[in-house]
mmCIF file of C-alpha atoms in Angstrom:
data_model
loop_
_atom_site.group_PDB
_atom_site.id
_atom_site.type_symbol
_atom_site.label_atom_id
_atom_site.label_comp_id
_atom_site.label_asym_id
_atom_site.label_seq_id
_atom_site.Cartn_x
_atom_site.Cartn_y
_atom_site.Cartn_z
ATOM 1 C CA UNK A 694 5.764 -18.447 11.179
ATOM 2 C CA UNK A 695 6.553 -16.027 13.995
ATOM 3 C CA UNK A 696 6.395 -17.975 17.244
ATOM 4 C CA UNK A 697 7.358 -15.223 19.686
ATOM 5 C CA UNK A 698 8.605 -11.642 19.832
ATOM 6 C CA UNK A 699 10.449 -9.736 22.546
ATOM 7 C CA UNK A 700 10.132 -5.937 22.503
ATOM 8 C CA UNK A 701 12.258 -3.450 24.465
ATOM 9 C CA UNK A 702 11.906 0.336 24.678
ATOM 10 C CA UNK A 703 9.526 0.718 21.737
ATOM 11 C CA UNK A 704 6.419 2.946 21.906
ATOM 12 C CA UNK A 705 4.472 1.827 25.011
ATOM 13 C CA UNK A 706 6.528 -1.342 25.609
ATOM 14 C CA UNK A 707 9.334 -1.177 28.168
ATOM 15 C CA UNK A 708 10.156 -4.882 28.128
ATOM 16 C CA UNK A 709 7.457 -7.251 26.884
ATOM 17 C CA UNK A 710 7.378 -10.783 25.489
ATOM 18 C CA UNK A 711 4.534 -12.168 23.349
ATOM 19 C CA UNK A 712 4.411 -15.831 22.394
ATOM 20 C CA UNK A 713 2.075 -18.672 21.462
ATOM 21 C CA UNK A 714 1.131 -17.259 18.055
ATOM 22 C CA UNK A 715 -0.824 -19.286 15.517
ATOM 23 C CA UNK A 716 -1.726 -18.928 11.855
ATOM 24 C CA UNK A 717 -4.455 -16.336 12.623
ATOM 25 C CA UNK A 718 -3.912 -14.057 15.623
ATOM 26 C CA UNK A 719 -6.511 -11.608 16.942
ATOM 27 C CA UNK A 720 -5.223 -8.997 19.381
ATOM 28 C CA UNK A 721 -7.877 -7.415 21.595
ATOM 29 C CA UNK A 722 -7.671 -4.675 24.163
ATOM 30 C CA UNK A 723 -8.936 -1.303 25.260
ATOM 31 C CA UNK A 724 -7.994 1.945 23.561
ATOM 32 C CA UNK A 725 -4.344 2.967 24.017
ATOM 33 C CA UNK A 726 -3.341 -0.483 25.256
ATOM 34 C CA UNK A 727 -0.670 -0.978 22.580
ATOM 35 C CA UNK A 728 -2.452 -3.051 19.915
ATOM 36 C CA UNK A 729 -1.219 -0.967 16.987
ATOM 37 C CA UNK A 730 2.255 -0.664 18.506
ATOM 38 C CA UNK A 731 2.497 -4.460 18.633
ATOM 39 C CA UNK A 732 1.761 -4.637 14.888
ATOM 40 C CA UNK A 733 4.395 -1.953 14.277
ATOM 41 C CA UNK A 734 6.929 -3.935 16.309
ATOM 42 C CA UNK A 735 6.250 -7.088 14.272
ATOM 43 C CA UNK A 736 6.691 -5.065 11.061
ATOM 44 C CA UNK A 737 9.994 -3.502 12.151
ATOM 45 C CA UNK A 738 11.331 -6.783 13.513
ATOM 46 C CA UNK A 739 10.808 -8.413 10.107
ATOM 47 C CA UNK A 740 11.469 -5.513 7.727
ATOM 48 C CA UNK A 741 13.792 -3.138 9.599
ATOM 49 C CA UNK A 742 14.932 -0.116 7.670
ATOM 50 C CA UNK A 743 14.445 3.541 6.905
ATOM 51 C CA UNK A 744 11.463 2.929 4.639
ATOM 52 C CA UNK A 745 9.498 1.041 7.308
ATOM 53 C CA UNK A 746 10.211 3.694 9.936
ATOM 54 C CA UNK A 747 9.220 6.525 7.580
ATOM 55 C CA UNK A 748 5.979 4.667 6.771
ATOM 56 C CA UNK A 749 5.060 4.268 10.450
ATOM 57 C CA UNK A 750 5.911 7.885 11.232
ATOM 58 C CA UNK A 751 3.763 9.134 8.352
ATOM 59 C CA UNK A 752 0.784 7.051 9.552
ATOM 60 C CA UNK A 753 0.947 8.688 12.983
ATOM 61 C CA UNK A 754 1.581 12.189 11.626
ATOM 62 C CA UNK A 755 5.118 12.215 12.990
ATOM 63 C CA UNK A 756 6.658 13.609 9.783
ATOM 64 C CA UNK A 757 6.048 17.286 10.466
ATOM 65 C CA UNK A 758 7.807 20.609 10.036
ATOM 66 C CA UNK A 759 8.815 20.412 13.710
ATOM 67 C CA UNK A 760 11.328 17.684 12.865
ATOM 68 C CA UNK A 761 12.827 19.504 9.893
ATOM 69 C CA UNK A 762 13.476 22.537 12.091
ATOM 70 C CA UNK A 763 14.447 20.466 15.159
ATOM 71 C CA UNK A 764 16.023 17.183 14.048
ATOM 72 C CA UNK A 765 16.720 16.126 17.639
ATOM 73 C CA UNK A 766 12.961 15.508 18.127
ATOM 74 C CA UNK A 767 12.567 13.362 15.004
ATOM 75 C CA UNK A 768 12.644 9.974 16.722
ATOM 76 C CA UNK A 769 11.374 10.773 20.219
ATOM 77 C CA UNK A 770 7.987 9.052 19.935
ATOM 78 C CA UNK A 771 9.491 5.763 18.770
ATOM 79 C CA UNK A 772 11.128 5.220 22.160
ATOM 80 C CA UNK A 773 9.492 4.064 25.383
ATOM 81 C CA UNK A 774 8.755 7.090 27.567
ATOM 82 C CA UNK A 775 10.590 9.157 24.894
ATOM 83 C CA UNK A 776 13.940 7.976 26.277
ATOM 84 C CA UNK A 777 15.922 7.914 23.061
ATOM 85 C CA UNK A 778 19.186 7.351 24.914
ATOM 86 C CA UNK A 779 18.026 3.714 25.272
ATOM 87 C CA UNK A 780 18.119 1.167 22.454
ATOM 88 C CA UNK A 781 14.992 -0.260 20.854
ATOM 89 C CA UNK A 782 15.402 -4.039 20.600
ATOM 90 C CA UNK A 783 13.313 -6.671 18.840
ATOM 91 C CA UNK A 784 13.953 -10.385 18.992
ATOM 92 C CA UNK A 785 11.693 -12.594 16.855
ATOM 93 C CA UNK A 786 11.713 -16.394 16.990
ATOM 94 C CA UNK A 787 10.649 -18.574 14.065
ATOM 95 C CA UNK A 788 10.537 -22.299 13.470
ATOM 96 C CA UNK A 789 13.528 -21.914 11.130
ATOM 97 C CA UNK A 790 15.545 -19.169 12.795
ATOM 98 C CA UNK A 791 15.452 -15.808 14.512
ATOM 99 C CA UNK A 792 15.951 -12.099 13.860
ATOM 100 C CA UNK A 793 17.663 -9.659 16.224
ATOM 101 C CA UNK A 794 17.121 -5.936 15.556
ATOM 102 C CA UNK A 795 18.517 -2.858 17.307
ATOM 103 C CA UNK A 796 17.454 0.747 16.629
ATOM 104 C CA UNK A 797 19.187 3.647 18.352
ATOM 105 C CA UNK A 798 19.955 7.351 17.995
ATOM 106 C CA UNK A 799 23.284 8.853 17.039
ATOM 107 C CA UNK A 800 23.353 12.607 17.535
ATOM 108 C CA UNK A 801 25.559 14.502 15.103
ATOM 109 C CA UNK A 802 27.679 17.545 15.782
ATOM 110 C CA UNK A 803 26.305 20.842 14.586
ATOM 111 C CA UNK A 804 27.560 22.115 11.253
ATOM 112 C CA UNK A 805 27.494 25.520 9.553
ATOM 113 C CA UNK A 806 24.808 26.197 6.957
ATOM 114 C CA UNK A 807 25.821 28.869 4.417
ATOM 115 C CA UNK A 808 23.630 30.946 2.151
ATOM 116 C CA UNK A 809 23.974 29.105 -1.156
ATOM 117 C CA UNK A 810 23.534 31.023 -4.423
ATOM 118 C CA UNK A 811 22.454 29.388 -7.705
ATOM 119 C CA UNK A 812 24.913 27.246 -9.651
ATOM 120 C CA UNK A 813 27.183 28.992 -12.142
ATOM 121 C CA UNK A 814 29.571 27.689 -14.802
ATOM 122 C CA UNK A 815 33.303 28.079 -14.291
ATOM 123 C CA UNK A 816 34.684 28.703 -17.829
ATOM 124 C CA UNK A 817 38.196 27.571 -16.908
ATOM 125 C CA UNK A 818 37.013 24.172 -15.655
ATOM 126 C CA UNK A 819 33.747 23.863 -17.635
ATOM 127 C CA UNK A 820 31.922 22.609 -14.538
ATOM 128 C CA UNK A 821 29.010 23.858 -12.486
ATOM 129 C CA UNK A 822 29.988 25.291 -9.128
ATOM 130 C CA UNK A 823 27.630 26.453 -6.368
ATOM 131 C CA UNK A 824 28.020 30.090 -5.473
ATOM 132 C CA UNK A 825 28.583 30.430 -1.709
ATOM 133 C CA UNK A 826 27.849 33.611 0.173
ATOM 134 C CA UNK A 827 29.992 34.270 3.197
ATOM 135 C CA UNK A 828 26.918 34.981 5.319
ATOM 136 C CA UNK A 829 26.187 32.172 7.754
ATOM 137 C CA UNK A 830 22.470 31.355 7.974
ATOM 138 C CA UNK A 831 22.519 29.051 10.966
ATOM 139 C CA UNK A 832 24.339 26.498 13.017
ATOM 140 C CA UNK A 833 22.335 23.355 12.333
ATOM 141 C CA UNK A 834 22.373 19.845 13.735
ATOM 142 C CA UNK A 835 21.426 16.445 12.460
ATOM 143 C CA UNK A 836 19.871 13.460 14.135
ATOM 144 C CA UNK A 837 20.594 9.998 12.826
ATOM 145 C CA UNK A 838 18.713 6.805 13.581
ATOM 146 C CA UNK A 839 20.811 3.690 13.145
ATOM 147 C CA UNK A 840 19.311 0.274 12.453
ATOM 148 C CA UNK A 841 21.154 -3.025 12.892
ATOM 149 C CA UNK A 842 19.727 -6.460 12.141
ATOM 150 C CA UNK A 843 21.166 -9.971 12.388
ATOM 151 C CA UNK A 844 19.599 -12.983 10.700
ATOM 152 C CA UNK A 845 21.896 -15.935 11.138
ATOM 153 C CA UNK A 846 25.136 -14.978 9.348
ATOM 154 C CA UNK A 847 23.458 -12.053 7.586
ATOM 155 C CA UNK A 848 24.136 -8.589 8.985
ATOM 156 C CA UNK A 849 22.453 -5.356 7.930
ATOM 157 C CA UNK A 850 23.077 -1.747 8.886
ATOM 158 C CA UNK A 851 20.857 1.128 7.805
ATOM 159 C CA UNK A 852 20.515 4.807 8.614
ATOM 160 C CA UNK A 853 17.879 7.473 8.388
ATOM 161 C CA UNK A 854 18.642 11.115 9.085
ATOM 162 C CA UNK A 855 17.056 14.511 9.547
ATOM 163 C CA UNK A 856 19.357 17.358 8.592
ATOM 164 C CA UNK A 857 17.767 20.779 8.940
ATOM 165 C CA UNK A 858 15.112 21.125 6.186
ATOM 166 C CA UNK A 859 16.269 18.089 4.265
ATOM 167 C CA UNK A 860 15.401 14.466 5.062
ATOM 168 C CA UNK A 861 17.948 11.946 3.842
ATOM 169 C CA UNK A 862 17.960 8.179 3.780
ATOM 170 C CA UNK A 863 21.334 6.441 3.903
ATOM 171 C CA UNK A 864 21.881 2.710 3.679
ATOM 172 C CA UNK A 865 24.998 0.703 4.312
ATOM 173 C CA UNK A 866 26.159 -2.873 4.760
ATOM 174 C CA UNK A 867 24.711 -5.884 3.032
ATOM 175 C CA UNK A 868 21.230 -5.918 1.555
ATOM 176 C CA UNK A 869 18.803 -7.163 4.195
ATOM 177 C CA UNK A 870 16.624 -10.081 3.139
ATOM 178 C CA UNK A 871 13.905 -10.768 5.750
ATOM 179 C CA UNK A 872 12.884 -14.291 6.648
ATOM 180 C CA UNK A 873 9.311 -13.242 5.874
ATOM 181 C CA UNK A 874 7.793 -10.346 3.964
ATOM 182 C CA UNK A 875 5.643 -8.270 6.346
ATOM 183 C CA UNK A 876 2.769 -6.057 5.145
ATOM 184 C CA UNK A 877 0.865 -3.594 7.340
ATOM 185 C CA UNK A 878 -2.720 -2.581 6.498
ATOM 186 C CA UNK A 879 -3.390 0.508 8.679
ATOM 187 C CA UNK A 880 -6.782 1.311 10.214
ATOM 188 C CA UNK A 881 -8.857 3.484 7.894
ATOM 189 C CA UNK A 882 -6.368 3.051 5.058
ATOM 190 C CA UNK A 883 -7.828 2.835 1.550
ATOM 191 C CA UNK A 884 -5.667 1.798 -1.372
ATOM 192 C CA UNK A 885 -6.091 3.458 -4.744
ATOM 193 C CA UNK A 886 -8.308 1.936 -7.427
ATOM 194 C CA UNK A 887 -5.266 1.535 -9.690
ATOM 195 C CA UNK A 888 -3.279 -0.377 -7.042
ATOM 196 C CA UNK A 889 -6.175 -2.772 -6.403
ATOM 197 C CA UNK A 890 -6.704 -3.163 -10.152
ATOM 198 C CA UNK A 891 -3.060 -4.093 -10.732
ATOM 199 C CA UNK A 892 -3.177 -6.669 -7.937
ATOM 200 C CA UNK A 893 -6.362 -8.186 -9.356
ATOM 201 C CA UNK A 894 -4.795 -8.450 -12.829
ATOM 202 C CA UNK A 895 -1.928 -10.332 -11.225
ATOM 203 C CA UNK A 896 -4.060 -12.932 -9.453
ATOM 204 C CA UNK A 897 -6.197 -13.428 -12.574
ATOM 205 C CA UNK A 898 -3.029 -14.440 -14.431
ATOM 206 C CA UNK A 899 -2.375 -16.925 -11.615
ATOM 207 C CA UNK A 900 -5.894 -18.371 -11.994
ATOM 208 C CA UNK A 901 -7.008 -17.077 -8.568
ATOM 209 C CA UNK A 902 -9.559 -14.477 -9.680
ATOM 210 C CA UNK A 903 -12.518 -16.437 -8.295
ATOM 211 C CA UNK A 904 -11.366 -15.805 -4.713
ATOM 212 C CA UNK A 905 -12.408 -12.137 -4.949
ATOM 213 C CA UNK A 906 -15.922 -13.015 -6.133
ATOM 214 C CA UNK A 907 -16.367 -15.513 -3.278
ATOM 215 C CA UNK A 908 -15.163 -12.920 -0.775
ATOM 216 C CA UNK A 909 -17.482 -10.203 -2.139
ATOM 217 C CA UNK A 910 -20.485 -12.523 -1.897
ATOM 218 C CA UNK A 911 -20.002 -12.595 1.877
ATOM 219 C CA UNK A 912 -21.094 -8.947 1.888
ATOM 220 C CA UNK A 913 -23.485 -8.918 -1.103
ATOM 221 C CA UNK A 914 -24.804 -12.184 -2.543
ATOM 222 C CA UNK A 915 -26.252 -10.342 -5.566
ATOM 223 C CA UNK A 916 -22.737 -9.808 -7.005
ATOM 224 C CA UNK A 917 -22.468 -12.001 -10.108
ATOM 225 C CA UNK A 918 -19.110 -11.116 -11.589
ATOM 226 C CA UNK A 919 -15.849 -9.338 -10.838
ATOM 227 C CA UNK A 920 -13.504 -8.267 -13.621
ATOM 228 C CA UNK A 921 -10.886 -5.643 -14.407
ATOM 229 C CA UNK A 922 -10.746 -3.081 -17.217
ATOM 230 C CA UNK A 923 -7.829 -0.884 -18.192
ATOM 231 C CA UNK A 924 -8.634 2.581 -19.513
ATOM 232 C CA UNK A 925 -5.376 4.330 -18.747
ATOM 233 C CA UNK A 926 -5.188 2.505 -15.419
ATOM 234 C CA UNK A 927 -6.668 -0.819 -14.245
ATOM 235 C CA UNK A 928 -9.925 -0.776 -12.284
ATOM 236 C CA UNK A 929 -11.907 -3.572 -10.670
ATOM 237 C CA UNK A 930 -15.451 -3.728 -12.077
ATOM 238 C CA UNK A 931 -18.344 -5.341 -10.187
ATOM 239 C CA UNK A 932 -21.574 -6.602 -11.743
ATOM 240 C CA UNK A 933 -24.616 -7.086 -9.504
ATOM 241 C CA UNK A 934 -27.774 -8.921 -10.563
ATOM 242 C CA UNK A 935 -30.025 -6.497 -12.457
ATOM 243 C CA UNK A 936 -27.452 -3.671 -12.511
ATOM 244 C CA UNK A 937 -24.890 -2.404 -14.999
ATOM 245 C CA UNK A 938 -21.198 -3.000 -14.139
ATOM 246 C CA UNK A 939 -19.691 -0.393 -11.807
ATOM 247 C CA UNK A 940 -16.163 0.324 -10.523
ATOM 248 C CA UNK A 941 -15.241 -0.991 -7.064
ATOM 249 C CA UNK A 942 -14.693 2.530 -5.724
ATOM 250 C CA UNK A 943 -18.449 3.200 -6.150
ATOM 251 C CA UNK A 944 -19.144 0.627 -3.442
ATOM 252 C CA UNK A 945 -18.760 0.895 0.336
ATOM 253 C CA UNK A 946 -15.808 0.405 2.658
ATOM 254 C CA UNK A 947 -16.501 -3.305 3.225
ATOM 255 C CA UNK A 948 -15.852 -4.396 -0.373
ATOM 256 C CA UNK A 949 -12.783 -2.166 -0.689
ATOM 257 C CA UNK A 950 -11.339 -3.536 2.557
ATOM 258 C CA UNK A 951 -12.073 -7.159 1.642
ATOM 259 C CA UNK A 952 -10.533 -6.656 -1.815
ATOM 260 C CA UNK A 953 -7.379 -5.193 -0.268
ATOM 261 C CA UNK A 954 -6.946 -8.048 2.224
ATOM 262 C CA UNK A 955 -7.712 -10.874 -0.231
ATOM 263 C CA UNK A 956 -5.432 -9.426 -2.922
ATOM 264 C CA UNK A 957 -2.540 -9.013 -0.498
ATOM 265 C CA UNK A 958 -2.867 -12.636 0.657
ATOM 266 C CA UNK A 959 -3.157 -14.071 -2.850
ATOM 267 C CA UNK A 960 -0.289 -11.951 -4.232
ATOM 268 C CA UNK A 961 2.109 -12.471 -1.312
ATOM 269 C CA UNK A 962 2.098 -16.129 -0.255
ATOM 270 C CA UNK A 963 4.103 -16.947 2.903
ATOM 271 C CA UNK A 964 3.996 -13.335 4.066
ATOM 272 C CA UNK A 965 3.050 -11.873 7.461
ATOM 273 C CA UNK A 966 -0.080 -9.736 7.108
ATOM 274 C CA UNK A 967 -0.765 -7.132 9.815
ATOM 275 C CA UNK A 968 -4.281 -5.649 9.839
ATOM 276 C CA UNK A 969 -5.154 -2.852 12.257
ATOM 277 C CA UNK A 970 -8.802 -2.570 13.407
ATOM 278 C CA UNK A 971 -9.972 -5.389 11.193
ATOM 279 C CA UNK A 972 -13.643 -4.819 12.044
ATOM 280 C CA UNK A 973 -13.795 -1.465 10.199
ATOM 281 C CA UNK A 974 -16.416 -1.563 7.449
ATOM 282 C CA UNK A 975 -17.514 -5.185 8.056
ATOM 283 C CA UNK A 976 -21.171 -5.507 9.168
ATOM 284 C CA UNK A 977 -21.595 -7.657 12.268
ATOM 285 C CA UNK A 978 -23.829 -10.152 10.405
ATOM 286 C CA UNK A 979 -20.978 -10.890 7.960
ATOM 287 C CA UNK A 980 -18.094 -11.076 10.405
ATOM 288 C CA UNK A 981 -18.212 -14.802 11.195
ATOM 289 C CA UNK A 982 -18.156 -15.774 7.504
ATOM 290 C CA UNK A 983 -15.410 -13.212 6.924
ATOM 291 C CA UNK A 984 -13.240 -14.950 9.537
ATOM 292 C CA UNK A 985 -13.842 -18.344 7.926
ATOM 293 C CA UNK A 986 -12.703 -16.947 4.589
ATOM 294 C CA UNK A 987 -9.533 -15.494 6.156
ATOM 295 C CA UNK A 988 -8.661 -18.806 7.840
ATOM 296 C CA UNK A 989 -9.066 -20.660 4.538
ATOM 297 C CA UNK A 990 -7.045 -18.178 2.466
ATOM 298 C CA UNK A 991 -4.262 -17.917 5.058
ATOM 299 C CA UNK A 992 -3.911 -21.699 5.209
ATOM 300 C CA UNK A 993 -3.920 -22.097 1.417
ATOM 301 C CA UNK A 994 -1.252 -19.394 0.944
ATOM 302 C CA UNK A 995 0.842 -20.148 4.062
ATOM 303 C CA UNK A 996 0.222 -16.601 5.324
ATOM 304 C CA UNK A 997 0.371 -15.661 9.012
ATOM 305 C CA UNK A 998 -2.111 -12.957 10.012
ATOM 306 C CA UNK A 999 -2.065 -10.587 12.994
ATOM 307 C CA UNK A 1000 -5.196 -8.433 13.479
ATOM 308 C CA UNK A 1001 -6.284 -5.955 16.118
ATOM 309 C CA UNK A 1002 -9.837 -5.241 17.243
ATOM 310 C CA UNK A 1003 -11.682 -3.486 20.059
ATOM 311 C CA UNK A 1004 -15.070 -4.737 18.848
ATOM 312 C CA UNK A 1005 -16.858 -7.298 21.019
ATOM 313 C CA UNK A 1006 -18.915 -8.402 18.005
ATOM 314 C CA UNK A 1007 -15.784 -9.057 15.933
ATOM 315 C CA UNK A 1008 -14.123 -10.966 18.768
ATOM 316 C CA UNK A 1009 -17.214 -13.139 19.351
ATOM 317 C CA UNK A 1010 -17.476 -13.797 15.595
ATOM 318 C CA UNK A 1011 -13.835 -14.922 15.662
ATOM 319 C CA UNK A 1012 -14.624 -17.318 18.513
ATOM 320 C CA UNK A 1013 -17.631 -18.810 16.685
ATOM 321 C CA UNK A 1014 -15.777 -19.157 13.387
ATOM 322 C CA UNK A 1015 -12.770 -20.876 14.908
ATOM 323 C CA UNK A 1016 -14.870 -23.170 17.102
ATOM 324 C CA UNK A 1017 -17.115 -24.297 14.247
ATOM 325 C CA UNK A 1018 -14.425 -24.934 11.629
ATOM 326 C CA UNK A 1019 -11.560 -26.560 13.533
ATOM 327 C CA UNK A 1020 -9.894 -23.165 13.238
ATOM 328 C CA UNK A 1021 -9.026 -23.351 16.915
ATOM 329 C CA UNK A 1022 -6.022 -25.471 15.897
ATOM 330 C CA UNK A 1023 -4.480 -22.491 14.099
ATOM 331 C CA UNK A 1024 -6.218 -19.457 15.651
ATOM 332 C CA UNK A 1025 -5.175 -17.514 18.754
ATOM 333 C CA UNK A 1026 -6.756 -14.605 20.635
#
């Protein structure tokens, strides 16, 4: 499990150290205090790479036309106080090792962009050749973000670039294998019915299908059965007492959120699960039992969980659940 993380020059963190983590970690704080940024830092420190950075930028709406026209602004908001001349650094400590990650900008020289005509076939060479007009459209630049990670003797280097109106991902060095898989569940994020259905099919094959029914009963005790059907794509089907079976997407946010969290835990044992604004969709009368379920599932699957919340009800429910179930030995606020 992650025991501590040091963060430098990332988002709102100039130089911060967080330690004393347990199996279940609840991060509280006022708005704009850095709760989500801490989850992002834990994600990038465990799964550094172009894909993770693109995912985080898309969640915050940072993949916009502005960057395609002005590549030099592509990475600004990742850096503390927008000072992209400084390196972002993460250092994560585990019981069985550590990960050191650096992320920094490399500005590229401007290059000439020509007006490119459609491809034509050269009969003498029998190959396709792009037709190039002599007219110069623009002098364009590129901005490259370089990612370096060290895990013991393993070294990884990755790149992600913006070049005018074309985003490119370049990777180099050895394939990076993280110590732990890290999964981020963003606030307000709702997975597709097909994705949830596929995950449920997987845990049914592993004999873990009953965990979803137990979790759903926390919200609605009238639910009698949970199954999956495949009519072109898999869908989770819920049967309530006295009602015909209905797809999961017909129900409210609570069941969809619980399904997402439970399925991720059951399908990814030993992972790090990051859940932003965990209280969303969960009624306050169900929150204490919800925490007990999470503690049990995390322990059974050796999963470490980091959650954020700004809800007093959710935080108090966490306190009651951990105090009443010996969870205080593995839970941290």
